[in-house]
Amino acid sequence: MSSIDTSIVEGITDPQEARLAMRRGEWTGPTPREVPGYVQCNLVVLPHSEAYDFLVYCQRNFKACPLLEVTDVGNPEPRLTAPGADLRTDVPRYAIYRNGIREEDVFDIRHLWRDDSVGFLIGSGITFDPALNRAGVPTSKQRWLLKTNIETVPAGRFRGPLIVTMRWMTPQQAIIATQVTSRFYLNHGAPVHIGDPSAIGGDITNPVYGEPIHETPEGLIPVFWACGVTPQFAAIESKLELMITQSPAHGFITDLKADELCSP
Amino acid sequence: MSSIDTSIVEGITDPQEARLAMRRGEWTGPTPREVPGYVQCNLVVLPHSEAYDFLVYCQRNFKACPLLEVTDVGNPEPRLTAPGADLRTDVPRYAIYRNGIREEDVFDIRHLWRDDSVGFLIGSGITFDPALNRAGVPTSKQRWLLKTNIETVPAGRFRGPLIVTMRWMTPQQAIIATQVTSRFYLNHGAPVHIGDPSAIGGDITNPVYGEPIHETPEGLIPVFWACGVTPQFAAIESKLELMITQSPAHGFITDLKADELCSP
């Protein structure tokens, strides 16, 4: 472990073991490329009073917000996707938003979980990276999220731009990636765009997450997928009094096998 | 038109025109095989107080309950899937359930729609029949729905068995049908079962809908898809004071093109 901020327990192949390491505070670092083969999720925790509009928002923007589980009100156990897990402790790092501002990151939210809290687990494209790799499409350790000028369909107070993830690949790989990810319809499915980022209002010199890019890699084109951070953006823009999410790249690891779930 | 119960206006190719004929009371009959190429839906209308649990129920049973639209509270216009349509008049025939009992069928629900009504449009396998036909898999005019012994995942008061539709085909056609319908993930996607109905608790001599079957057609096997009637069953079993659905086989026809929607 290098520091408290980035420690991960490498080599774990069992999601339950990984979650327990997070619960014990031994794993506080990022999750992409870890525990490969299992579905990783974005997390949103909201009070029950906001949950109906958020559910409708997710339904109206299915590609960006595929729901994998909605917990029972007040119960932090996602008993369908990870029985025995605890959403208050089993994510390596949480972001706490108050009135739309990210105030702090914490490793445990037991003190913030309430009787009326509802946890939403939202599919993530991290899930299909191993399938891309197996199909001969290498994926980079670096990740980029871009804001687009595509507006999501509002519901109640929830609204905002579509956020996309970007991956660089050859045109041949882009075709294979479209075939492979089409099956993962609960993890954003097929790409939403291929090629020029500005066609969807994306600015690679100013990503929402990741390093700014000033030169296009030779022979590669960017391919874009709807991103599960989109509903977090909407929740942030709605300036809720309290909202909790995972920190970017610090996902919740379910017991669901990626290759099984993707089969429609 | 043969009688008020079964009249349809044949040959309409535009969904808006079809809906207006329903609104005028000229089309009160079944919709399968009509206005081909457009997504047809099941309808459930519930009071807002029940809508949250119903949304969670649909999320937990995605294969049977893919939501295509949830209307704003009190607004009968499904403005995303059929702008200008009116869910109170644009379904050919409605079933009215009180305390879980189907009390009557009506052609108009304007007198029953309330300020707190929410309309749910749920994907239907009727949608992929033309795609099956084009791929060389003929589909029968006859339809069968069977109750299974597979329990859905409950949410609040909503629970009940998975209902399936059954289609007879050759083994080769079953393979093609699996390929074709996999793409239609918002209309139940791939089959849930192939072969022996009793393996999932199905009884073909006693279907929920359709004629009882006493002899298996030579050389054909039954193929089963999750059915959008499942959430209606759950809503009926929950004995809500008032619930409105479409009558079986009398779907709501959206403006969505089936082949476009099915693309993930």
Short mmCIF file of C-alpha atoms in Angstrom, two decimals:
data_model
loop_
_atom_site.label_atom_id
_atom_site.label_comp_id
_atom_site.label_asym_id
_atom_site.label_seq_id
_atom_site.Cartn_x
_atom_site.Cartn_y
_atom_site.Cartn_z
CA MET A 1 0.00 0.00 0.00
CA SER A 2 1.48 3.35 -1.01
CA SER A 3 -0.72 5.73 1.01
CA ILE A 4 -4.12 5.80 2.63
CA ASP A 5 -5.51 7.56 -0.45
CA THR A 6 -4.48 5.03 -3.03
CA SER A 7 -4.08 1.70 -1.32
CA ILE A 8 -5.57 -1.32 -2.99
CA VAL A 9 -5.21 -4.98 -2.18
CA GLU A 10 -3.96 -6.42 -5.43
CA GLY A 11 -4.67 -9.84 -6.81
CA ILE A 12 -8.08 -10.35 -5.18
CA THR A 13 -10.31 -12.35 -7.51
CA ASP A 14 -13.38 -12.65 -5.29
CA PRO A 15 -15.70 -9.63 -5.08
CA GLN A 16 -16.79 -10.40 -1.51
CA GLU A 17 -13.15 -10.49 -0.38
CA ALA A 18 -12.55 -7.16 -2.13
CA ARG A 19 -15.56 -5.58 -0.43
CA LEU A 20 -14.45 -6.82 2.98
CA ALA A 21 -11.00 -5.28 2.41
CA MET A 22 -12.76 -2.00 1.62
CA ARG A 23 -14.92 -2.36 4.72
CA ARG A 24 -11.81 -2.86 6.88
CA GLY A 25 -10.26 0.27 5.34
CA GLU A 26 -7.43 -1.67 3.69
CA TRP A 27 -8.64 -0.87 0.16
CA THR A 28 -9.23 2.85 -0.40
CA GLY A 29 -7.94 3.18 -3.98
CA PRO A 30 -9.44 2.89 -7.46
CA THR A 31 -11.22 -0.20 -8.80
CA PRO A 32 -10.86 -0.22 -12.62
CA ARG A 33 -8.94 -3.31 -13.78
CA GLU A 34 -9.33 -4.90 -10.31
CA VAL A 35 -11.36 -8.07 -9.61
CA PRO A 36 -11.81 -8.55 -13.36
CA GLY A 37 -14.89 -10.34 -14.62
CA TYR A 38 -17.33 -8.81 -12.13
CA VAL A 39 -19.82 -6.01 -12.73
CA GLN A 40 -18.70 -2.69 -11.22
CA CYS A 41 -21.24 0.03 -10.47
CA ASN A 42 -21.61 3.70 -9.86
CA LEU A 43 -23.41 4.55 -6.62
CA VAL A 44 -25.90 7.29 -5.81
CA VAL A 45 -27.47 7.60 -2.37
CA LEU A 46 -30.49 9.89 -2.05
CA PRO A 47 -33.28 10.43 0.47
CA HIS A 48 -36.52 8.59 -0.35
CA SER A 49 -38.24 11.94 -1.04
CA GLU A 50 -36.03 12.41 -4.13
CA ALA A 51 -35.95 8.77 -5.19
CA TYR A 52 -39.10 8.75 -7.35
CA ASP A 53 -37.96 11.57 -9.62
CA PHE A 54 -34.49 10.04 -9.79
CA LEU A 55 -35.98 6.67 -10.84
CA VAL A 56 -37.98 8.36 -13.59
CA TYR A 57 -34.85 10.28 -14.66
CA CYS A 58 -32.95 7.00 -14.97
CA GLN A 59 -35.80 5.45 -16.96
CA ARG A 60 -35.86 8.40 -19.35
CA ASN A 61 -32.13 8.20 -19.91
CA PHE A 62 -31.66 4.45 -19.94
CA LYS A 63 -28.47 4.40 -21.97
CA ALA A 64 -26.62 6.59 -19.47
CA CYS A 65 -28.43 5.36 -16.35
CA PRO A 66 -29.05 1.61 -16.49
CA LEU A 67 -30.15 0.67 -12.97
CA LEU A 68 -28.75 -2.57 -11.65
CA GLU A 69 -30.32 -2.29 -8.22
CA VAL A 70 -32.44 0.00 -6.07
CA THR A 71 -32.21 -0.89 -2.39
CA ASP A 72 -35.18 -1.03 -0.06
CA VAL A 73 -35.68 2.28 1.76
CA GLY A 74 -33.26 2.55 4.68
CA ASN A 75 -31.56 -0.79 3.97
CA PRO A 76 -27.90 -0.49 2.88
CA GLU A 77 -27.70 -4.09 1.64
CA PRO A 78 -27.90 -4.55 -2.14
CA ARG A 79 -29.32 -8.02 -1.65
CA LEU A 80 -29.86 -8.83 -5.31
CA THR A 81 -26.47 -7.92 -6.77
CA ALA A 82 -24.23 -8.45 -3.69
CA PRO A 83 -25.99 -10.24 -0.81
CA GLY A 84 -24.35 -9.47 2.51
CA ALA A 85 -22.64 -6.32 1.24
CA ASP A 86 -23.07 -2.95 2.92
CA LEU A 87 -23.22 0.16 0.76
CA ARG A 88 -22.10 2.28 3.74
CA THR A 89 -18.66 0.67 3.95
CA ASP A 90 -18.01 -1.49 0.89
CA VAL A 91 -17.08 1.25 -1.58
CA PRO A 92 -13.41 2.26 -1.35
CA ARG A 93 -14.03 5.98 -1.39
CA TYR A 94 -17.15 8.16 -1.35
CA ALA A 95 -17.78 11.74 -2.47
CA ILE A 96 -20.11 13.78 -0.26
CA TYR A 97 -22.07 16.54 -1.99
CA ARG A 98 -23.94 19.21 -0.07
CA ASN A 99 -26.08 21.66 -2.05
CA GLY A 100 -24.33 20.49 -5.21
CA ILE A 101 -20.80 21.05 -3.93
CA ARG A 102 -18.35 18.19 -3.39
CA GLU A 103 -17.40 18.95 0.18
CA GLU A 104 -15.30 15.97 1.12
CA ASP A 105 -14.26 12.43 0.31
CA VAL A 106 -14.66 9.76 2.96
CA PHE A 107 -14.07 6.02 3.28
CA ASP A 108 -17.20 5.16 5.26
CA ILE A 109 -20.70 6.69 5.25
CA ARG A 110 -22.26 4.97 8.25
CA HIS A 111 -22.69 8.35 9.96
CA LEU A 112 -24.51 9.76 6.91
CA TRP A 113 -26.82 6.86 6.10
CA ARG A 114 -30.39 7.54 7.26
CA ASP A 115 -33.62 5.61 7.76
CA ASP A 116 -34.89 7.12 4.51
CA SER A 117 -31.74 6.59 2.41
CA VAL A 118 -32.05 4.75 -0.91
CA GLY A 119 -29.02 3.35 -2.74
CA PHE A 120 -28.96 3.26 -6.54
CA LEU A 121 -26.42 1.08 -8.34
CA ILE A 122 -25.87 2.21 -11.92
CA GLY A 123 -24.10 0.17 -14.58
CA SER A 124 -20.57 1.17 -15.56
CA GLY A 125 -18.56 0.76 -18.73
CA ILE A 126 -15.61 -0.43 -16.63
CA THR A 127 -17.50 -3.72 -16.69
CA PHE A 128 -16.90 -4.43 -20.36
CA ASP A 129 -13.18 -3.59 -20.49
CA PRO A 130 -12.10 -7.24 -19.98
CA ALA A 131 -14.46 -8.34 -22.80
CA LEU A 132 -12.91 -5.70 -25.08
CA ASN A 133 -9.42 -6.88 -24.15
CA ARG A 134 -10.31 -10.51 -24.92
CA ALA A 135 -11.64 -9.41 -28.30
CA GLY A 136 -8.32 -7.76 -29.14
CA VAL A 137 -9.27 -4.20 -28.20
CA PRO A 138 -6.73 -2.96 -25.62
CA THR A 139 -8.07 -0.42 -23.14
CA SER A 140 -5.94 2.25 -21.60
CA LYS A 141 -5.23 2.71 -17.90
CA GLN A 142 -6.00 6.36 -18.49
CA ARG A 143 -9.67 7.30 -18.46
CA TRP A 144 -11.41 10.35 -19.82
CA LEU A 145 -14.90 11.65 -19.15
CA LEU A 146 -16.25 14.46 -21.33
CA LYS A 147 -19.28 16.69 -21.02
CA THR A 148 -21.38 16.80 -24.22
CA ASN A 149 -23.95 19.25 -25.59
CA ILE A 150 -26.56 16.46 -25.64
CA GLU A 151 -29.19 17.24 -23.02
CA THR A 152 -30.68 14.36 -21.06
CA VAL A 153 -34.47 14.16 -20.68
CA PRO A 154 -35.39 15.86 -17.39
CA ALA A 155 -37.52 14.39 -14.61
CA GLY A 156 -38.51 16.58 -11.69
CA ARG A 157 -35.46 18.56 -10.62
CA PHE A 158 -33.03 16.20 -12.37
CA ARG A 159 -31.55 17.42 -15.65
CA GLY A 160 -28.18 18.05 -17.25
CA PRO A 161 -25.80 17.10 -20.05
CA LEU A 162 -24.94 13.59 -21.18
CA ILE A 163 -21.49 12.65 -19.88
CA VAL A 164 -19.47 10.22 -22.01
CA THR A 165 -16.40 8.08 -21.54
CA MET A 166 -13.85 8.11 -24.34
CA ARG A 167 -11.60 5.31 -25.53
CA TRP A 168 -8.98 5.59 -28.30
CA MET A 169 -8.85 2.79 -30.85
CA THR A 170 -8.22 1.92 -34.49
CA PRO A 171 -11.23 1.98 -36.85
CA GLN A 172 -11.18 -1.85 -36.92
CA GLN A 173 -11.18 -1.97 -33.14
CA ALA A 174 -14.07 0.52 -33.08
CA ILE A 175 -16.13 -1.91 -35.14
CA ILE A 176 -15.26 -4.84 -32.87
CA ALA A 177 -15.94 -2.69 -29.78
CA THR A 178 -19.40 -1.85 -31.12
CA GLN A 179 -20.15 -5.53 -31.59
CA VAL A 180 -18.83 -6.53 -28.17
CA THR A 181 -20.43 -3.76 -26.09
CA SER A 182 -23.83 -4.04 -27.79
CA ARG A 183 -24.44 -7.10 -25.62
CA PHE A 184 -23.73 -5.15 -22.41
CA TYR A 185 -27.00 -3.24 -22.52
CA LEU A 186 -27.09 -2.84 -18.71
CA ASN A 187 -23.61 -1.27 -18.82
CA HIS A 188 -24.31 1.43 -21.44
CA GLY A 189 -24.33 -0.95 -24.43
CA ALA A 190 -23.05 0.21 -27.83
CA PRO A 191 -21.19 3.52 -28.32
CA VAL A 192 -23.18 6.75 -28.66
CA HIS A 193 -20.63 8.32 -31.01
CA ILE A 194 -17.49 7.56 -33.02
CA GLY A 195 -14.97 10.17 -34.22
CA ASP A 196 -14.96 13.96 -33.88
CA PRO A 197 -15.55 14.86 -30.20
CA SER A 198 -16.82 18.33 -31.11
CA ALA A 199 -19.74 16.80 -33.04
CA ILE A 200 -21.28 16.06 -29.62
CA GLY A 201 -19.85 19.15 -27.94
CA GLY A 202 -16.92 17.32 -26.35
CA ASP A 203 -13.67 19.16 -25.58
CA ILE A 204 -10.71 16.81 -25.15
CA THR A 205 -8.53 19.68 -23.92
CA ASN A 206 -10.89 20.11 -20.97
CA PRO A 207 -12.22 16.76 -19.80
CA VAL A 208 -14.45 16.38 -16.75
CA TYR A 209 -12.09 13.65 -15.60
CA GLY A 210 -8.66 12.63 -16.88
CA GLU A 211 -5.68 14.44 -18.38
CA PRO A 212 -6.26 17.14 -21.04
CA ILE A 213 -5.37 15.93 -24.55
CA HIS A 214 -3.67 18.26 -27.02
CA GLU A 215 -2.60 15.84 -29.75
CA THR A 216 -4.68 13.12 -31.36
CA PRO A 217 -2.85 9.77 -31.31
CA GLU A 218 -1.74 8.75 -34.83
CA GLY A 219 -4.15 6.37 -36.57
CA LEU A 220 -6.61 6.21 -33.70
CA ILE A 221 -10.15 7.54 -33.39
CA PRO A 222 -12.04 8.28 -30.19
CA VAL A 223 -15.09 6.15 -29.41
CA PHE A 224 -17.66 7.39 -26.90
CA TRP A 225 -19.99 5.59 -24.53
CA ALA A 226 -22.77 7.01 -22.36
CA CYS A 227 -21.39 7.25 -18.83
CA GLY A 228 -22.94 6.34 -15.49
CA VAL A 229 -21.62 9.59 -14.06
CA THR A 230 -24.40 11.37 -16.02
CA PRO A 231 -27.06 10.91 -13.29
CA GLN A 232 -24.57 12.06 -10.66
CA PHE A 233 -24.10 15.26 -12.63
CA ALA A 234 -27.86 15.68 -12.74
CA ALA A 235 -28.12 15.08 -9.01
CA ILE A 236 -25.29 17.55 -8.37
CA GLU A 237 -26.87 20.20 -10.60
CA SER A 238 -30.14 19.79 -8.72
CA LYS A 239 -28.25 21.04 -5.63
CA LEU A 240 -29.72 18.49 -3.26
CA GLU A 241 -29.04 19.13 0.40
CA LEU A 242 -27.16 15.83 0.67
CA MET A 243 -26.08 13.38 -1.97
CA ILE A 244 -23.49 10.63 -1.71
CA THR A 245 -21.74 8.94 -4.64
CA GLN A 246 -18.64 6.83 -5.12
CA SER A 247 -15.51 8.88 -5.89
CA PRO A 248 -14.70 8.73 -9.62
CA ALA A 249 -13.02 5.40 -10.50
CA HIS A 250 -13.82 3.97 -7.05
CA GLY A 251 -16.69 1.67 -7.94
CA PHE A 252 -18.86 -0.80 -6.08
CA ILE A 253 -18.00 -4.36 -7.08
CA THR A 254 -21.02 -6.69 -7.29
CA ASP A 255 -21.20 -10.49 -7.31
CA LEU A 256 -22.63 -10.38 -10.86
CA LYS A 257 -20.41 -11.88 -13.52
CA ALA A 258 -19.99 -9.39 -16.35
CA ASP A 259 -20.25 -11.96 -19.10
CA GLU A 260 -23.41 -13.50 -17.66
CA LEU A 261 -25.17 -10.22 -17.05
CA CYS A 262 -24.46 -8.92 -20.51
CA SER A 263 -26.40 -11.73 -22.10
CA PRO A 264 -29.83 -10.28 -22.84
CA MET B 1 -66.07 -3.47 -39.03
CA SER B 2 -67.72 -6.58 -37.64
CA SER B 3 -68.89 -5.37 -34.22
CA ILE B 4 -68.08 -2.67 -31.71
CA ASP B 5 -65.95 -5.14 -29.79
CA THR B 6 -63.63 -6.14 -32.56
CA SER B 7 -63.58 -3.33 -35.08
CA ILE B 8 -60.23 -2.26 -36.42
CA VAL B 9 -59.36 0.10 -39.23
CA GLU B 10 -57.21 -2.06 -41.47
CA GLY B 11 -54.30 -0.92 -43.56
CA ILE B 12 -53.23 2.04 -41.44
CA THR B 13 -49.46 2.43 -41.59
CA ASP B 14 -49.09 5.58 -39.49
CA PRO B 15 -49.25 5.19 -35.70
CA GLN B 16 -50.73 8.64 -35.15
CA GLU B 17 -53.55 7.88 -37.58
CA ALA B 18 -54.18 4.58 -35.77
CA ARG B 19 -54.34 6.31 -32.40
CA LEU B 20 -56.76 8.94 -33.71
CA ALA B 21 -59.04 6.18 -35.02
CA MET B 22 -58.96 4.66 -31.53
CA ARG B 23 -59.68 8.05 -30.00
CA ARG B 24 -62.72 8.46 -32.28
CA GLY B 25 -63.96 5.00 -31.24
CA GLU B 26 -63.57 3.58 -34.74
CA TRP B 27 -60.84 1.16 -33.70
CA THR B 28 -61.78 -0.94 -30.67
CA GLY B 29 -60.21 -4.26 -31.67
CA PRO B 30 -56.84 -5.96 -31.20
CA THR B 31 -53.52 -4.50 -32.34
CA PRO B 32 -51.09 -7.39 -32.98
CA ARG B 33 -49.98 -7.46 -36.65
CA GLU B 34 -51.44 -3.95 -37.17
CA VAL B 35 -49.33 -0.86 -38.00
CA PRO B 36 -46.28 -3.11 -38.41
CA GLY B 37 -42.85 -1.68 -37.72
CA TYR B 38 -43.84 0.39 -34.69
CA VAL B 39 -43.26 -0.41 -31.02
CA GLN B 40 -46.42 -1.56 -29.25
CA CYS B 41 -46.71 -1.31 -25.47
CA ASN B 42 -48.57 -2.64 -22.52
CA LEU B 43 -50.16 0.04 -20.34
CA VAL B 44 -50.52 0.28 -16.58
CA VAL B 45 -52.12 3.32 -14.93
CA LEU B 46 -51.64 3.69 -11.18
CA PRO B 47 -52.00 6.48 -8.61
CA HIS B 48 -48.75 8.31 -7.80
CA SER B 49 -48.79 6.82 -4.28
CA GLU B 50 -48.16 3.35 -5.77
CA ALA B 51 -45.83 4.48 -8.55
CA TYR B 52 -42.53 4.36 -6.63
CA ASP B 53 -42.90 0.71 -5.61
CA PHE B 54 -44.08 -0.16 -9.11
CA LEU B 55 -41.00 1.52 -10.62
CA VAL B 56 -38.73 -0.44 -8.30
CA TYR B 57 -40.64 -3.63 -9.18
CA CYS B 58 -40.06 -2.98 -12.88
CA GLN B 59 -36.35 -2.31 -12.23
CA ARG B 60 -36.01 -5.58 -10.30
CA ASN B 61 -37.68 -7.55 -13.07
CA PHE B 62 -36.25 -5.81 -16.10
CA LYS B 63 -36.65 -8.68 -18.53
CA ALA B 64 -40.42 -8.87 -17.96
CA CYS B 65 -40.97 -5.14 -17.29
CA PRO B 66 -38.83 -2.98 -19.59
CA LEU B 67 -40.20 0.54 -19.15
CA LEU B 68 -40.45 2.58 -22.32
CA GLU B 69 -42.03 5.62 -20.70
CA VAL B 70 -43.30 6.90 -17.37
CA THR B 71 -45.57 9.90 -17.80
CA ASP B 72 -45.41 13.00 -15.63
CA VAL B 73 -47.86 12.79 -12.72
CA GLY B 74 -51.37 13.67 -13.90
CA ASN B 75 -50.34 14.15 -17.53
CA PRO B 76 -51.83 11.59 -19.94
CA GLU B 77 -49.46 12.48 -22.79
CA PRO B 78 -46.56 10.09 -23.36
CA ARG B 79 -44.53 12.92 -24.84
CA LEU B 80 -41.34 10.94 -25.42
CA THR B 81 -42.70 7.90 -27.25
CA ALA B 82 -45.84 9.39 -28.85
CA PRO B 83 -46.01 13.20 -28.64
CA GLY B 84 -49.59 14.45 -28.87
CA ALA B 85 -51.09 11.09 -27.90
CA ASP B 86 -53.53 10.72 -25.02
CA LEU B 87 -53.34 7.59 -22.89
CA ARG B 88 -56.97 8.13 -21.83
CA THR B 89 -58.37 7.60 -25.32
CA ASP B 90 -55.69 6.22 -27.63
CA VAL B 91 -55.74 2.58 -26.55
CA PRO B 92 -58.46 0.56 -28.33
CA ARG B 93 -59.75 -1.17 -25.22
CA TYR B 94 -58.97 -0.87 -21.51
CA ALA B 95 -59.45 -3.28 -18.61
CA ILE B 96 -60.55 -1.72 -15.30
CA TYR B 97 -59.49 -3.55 -12.15
CA ARG B 98 -60.92 -2.73 -8.74
CA ASN B 99 -59.43 -4.49 -5.73
CA GLY B 100 -57.74 -6.93 -8.08
CA ILE B 101 -60.90 -7.89 -9.97
CA ARG B 102 -61.41 -7.11 -13.66
CA GLU B 103 -64.74 -5.36 -13.39
CA GLU B 104 -65.24 -4.04 -16.88
CA ASP B 105 -63.68 -3.24 -20.23
CA VAL B 106 -64.08 0.28 -21.61
CA PHE B 107 -62.96 2.22 -24.69
CA ASP B 108 -62.12 5.49 -22.95
CA ILE B 109 -60.80 6.23 -19.45
CA ARG B 110 -61.19 10.01 -19.32
CA HIS B 111 -63.66 9.65 -16.43
CA LEU B 112 -61.15 7.53 -14.46
CA TRP B 113 -57.96 9.52 -15.05
CA ARG B 114 -57.02 11.59 -12.00
CA ASP B 115 -54.64 14.42 -11.11
CA ASP B 116 -52.35 11.85 -9.49
CA SER B 117 -52.49 9.21 -12.25
CA VAL B 118 -49.21 7.94 -13.71
CA GLY B 119 -49.07 5.99 -16.97
CA PHE B 120 -46.44 3.28 -17.45
CA LEU B 121 -45.69 1.99 -20.94
CA ILE B 122 -44.05 -1.42 -20.86
CA GLY B 123 -42.33 -3.08 -23.83
CA SER B 124 -44.13 -5.90 -25.61
CA GLY B 125 -42.90 -8.88 -27.60
CA ILE B 126 -45.50 -8.05 -30.26
CA THR B 127 -42.91 -5.51 -31.35
CA PHE B 128 -40.40 -8.05 -32.66
CA ASP B 129 -42.84 -10.26 -34.60
CA PRO B 130 -42.16 -8.46 -37.93
CA ALA B 131 -38.39 -8.84 -37.39
CA LEU B 132 -38.89 -12.56 -36.76
CA ASN B 133 -40.99 -12.84 -39.91
CA ARG B 134 -38.33 -11.10 -42.00
CA ALA B 135 -35.74 -13.52 -40.63
CA GLY B 136 -37.80 -16.49 -41.80
CA VAL B 137 -39.52 -17.27 -38.50
CA PRO B 138 -43.28 -17.21 -39.11
CA THR B 139 -45.37 -16.15 -36.11
CA SER B 140 -48.85 -17.41 -35.49
CA LYS B 141 -51.99 -15.31 -35.28
CA GLN B 142 -52.79 -17.33 -32.20
CA ARG B 143 -51.14 -16.15 -29.00
CA TRP B 144 -50.57 -17.95 -25.72
CA LEU B 145 -49.62 -16.58 -22.32
CA LEU B 146 -48.62 -19.02 -19.58
CA LYS B 147 -48.10 -18.61 -15.87
CA THR B 148 -44.75 -20.04 -14.67
CA ASN B 149 -43.45 -21.18 -11.28
CA ILE B 150 -40.68 -18.55 -11.51
CA GLU B 151 -41.32 -15.89 -8.88
CA THR B 152 -40.51 -12.30 -9.73
CA VAL B 153 -38.49 -10.21 -7.25
CA PRO B 154 -40.98 -8.31 -5.06
CA ALA B 155 -41.02 -4.57 -4.38
CA GLY B 156 -43.43 -3.18 -1.82
CA ARG B 157 -46.80 -4.83 -2.38
CA PHE B 158 -45.94 -5.93 -5.93
CA ARG B 159 -45.07 -9.61 -6.39
CA GLY B 160 -46.20 -12.60 -8.43
CA PRO B 161 -45.22 -15.19 -11.03
CA LEU B 162 -43.36 -14.53 -14.24
CA ILE B 163 -45.80 -14.66 -17.15
CA VAL B 164 -44.41 -15.82 -20.50
CA THR B 165 -45.53 -15.74 -24.11
CA MET B 166 -45.06 -18.92 -26.11
CA ARG B 167 -44.28 -19.32 -29.79
CA TRP B 168 -44.01 -22.62 -31.66
CA MET B 169 -41.06 -23.05 -34.04
CA THR B 170 -38.55 -25.50 -35.45
CA PRO B 171 -35.24 -25.88 -33.58
CA GLN B 172 -33.50 -23.95 -36.38
CA GLN B 173 -36.04 -21.14 -36.08
CA ALA B 174 -35.54 -21.11 -32.30
CA ILE B 175 -31.86 -20.38 -32.84
CA ILE B 176 -32.60 -17.60 -35.32
CA ALA B 177 -35.29 -16.19 -33.01
CA THR B 178 -32.78 -16.05 -30.15
CA GLN B 179 -30.37 -14.11 -32.34
CA VAL B 180 -33.01 -11.70 -33.62
CA THR B 181 -34.78 -10.96 -30.33
CA SER B 182 -31.54 -10.49 -28.36
CA ARG B 183 -31.29 -7.04 -29.93
CA PHE B 184 -34.80 -6.07 -28.71
CA TYR B 185 -33.70 -5.69 -25.09
CA LEU B 186 -36.44 -3.13 -24.35
CA ASN B 187 -39.05 -5.58 -25.62
CA HIS B 188 -38.06 -8.58 -23.45
CA GLY B 189 -34.94 -9.50 -25.45
CA ALA B 190 -33.87 -13.12 -25.83
CA PRO B 191 -36.08 -16.05 -24.78
CA VAL B 192 -36.16 -17.11 -21.12
CA HIS B 193 -36.72 -20.79 -21.97
CA ILE B 194 -36.82 -23.24 -24.87
CA GLY B 195 -38.59 -26.63 -24.85
CA ASP B 196 -40.54 -28.39 -22.10
CA PRO B 197 -43.12 -25.93 -20.67
CA SER B 198 -43.34 -27.87 -17.39
CA ALA B 199 -39.66 -27.13 -16.68
CA ILE B 200 -40.79 -23.58 -15.81
CA GLY B 201 -44.14 -24.65 -14.40
CA GLY B 202 -46.08 -23.83 -17.58
CA ASP B 203 -49.29 -25.72 -18.40
CA ILE B 204 -50.23 -25.51 -22.08
CA THR B 205 -53.60 -27.13 -21.39
CA ASN B 206 -54.47 -24.16 -19.17
CA PRO B 207 -53.01 -20.95 -20.55
CA VAL B 208 -53.67 -17.55 -18.99
CA TYR B 209 -54.57 -16.33 -22.46
CA GLY B 210 -55.19 -18.27 -25.67
CA GLU B 211 -56.69 -21.64 -26.57
CA PRO B 212 -55.73 -24.72 -24.50
CA ILE B 213 -53.30 -27.02 -26.34
CA HIS B 214 -53.63 -30.79 -26.05
CA GLU B 215 -51.28 -31.95 -28.80
CA THR B 216 -47.77 -30.75 -29.50
CA PRO B 217 -47.32 -29.76 -33.16
CA GLU B 218 -45.10 -32.28 -35.02
CA GLY B 219 -41.44 -31.18 -35.25
CA LEU B 220 -41.93 -27.93 -33.38
CA ILE B 221 -40.73 -26.82 -29.95
CA PRO B 222 -42.17 -24.04 -27.82
CA VAL B 223 -40.01 -20.99 -27.18
CA PHE B 224 -40.81 -18.68 -24.26
CA TRP B 225 -40.29 -14.96 -23.74
CA ALA B 226 -40.83 -12.89 -20.58
CA CYS B 227 -44.15 -11.10 -21.01
CA GLY B 228 -45.14 -7.51 -20.25
CA VAL B 229 -48.34 -8.79 -18.68
CA THR B 230 -46.21 -9.89 -15.69
CA PRO B 231 -46.34 -6.49 -13.93
CA GLN B 232 -50.09 -6.30 -14.56
CA PHE B 233 -50.45 -9.63 -12.75
CA ALA B 234 -48.39 -8.23 -9.90
CA ALA B 235 -50.55 -5.12 -9.77
CA ILE B 236 -53.71 -7.22 -9.86
CA GLU B 237 -52.47 -9.53 -7.09
CA SER B 238 -51.69 -6.49 -4.95
CA LYS B 239 -55.46 -5.77 -5.03
CA LEU B 240 -55.11 -2.06 -5.63
CA GLU B 241 -58.28 -0.06 -5.27
CA LEU B 242 -58.07 1.02 -8.90
CA MET B 243 -55.77 -0.07 -11.69
CA ILE B 244 -56.21 0.41 -15.41
CA THR B 245 -54.45 -1.59 -18.13
CA GLN B 246 -54.94 -2.22 -21.81
CA SER B 247 -57.11 -5.26 -22.56
CA PRO B 248 -54.96 -8.22 -23.60
CA ALA B 249 -53.82 -7.86 -27.23
CA HIS B 250 -55.09 -4.26 -27.37
CA GLY B 251 -51.79 -2.41 -27.16
CA PHE B 252 -50.73 1.22 -27.26
CA ILE B 253 -48.92 1.98 -30.52
CA THR B 254 -46.01 4.42 -30.14
CA ASP B 255 -44.18 6.49 -32.76
CA LEU B 256 -40.98 4.53 -32.08
CA LYS B 257 -39.75 2.40 -34.94
CA ALA B 258 -39.18 -1.14 -33.71
CA ASP B 259 -35.96 -1.66 -35.66
CA GLU B 260 -34.46 1.62 -34.45
CA LEU B 261 -35.36 1.13 -30.82
CA CYS B 262 -34.00 -2.38 -30.71
CA SER B 263 -30.51 -1.18 -31.54
CA PRO B 264 -28.71 -0.89 -28.23
#
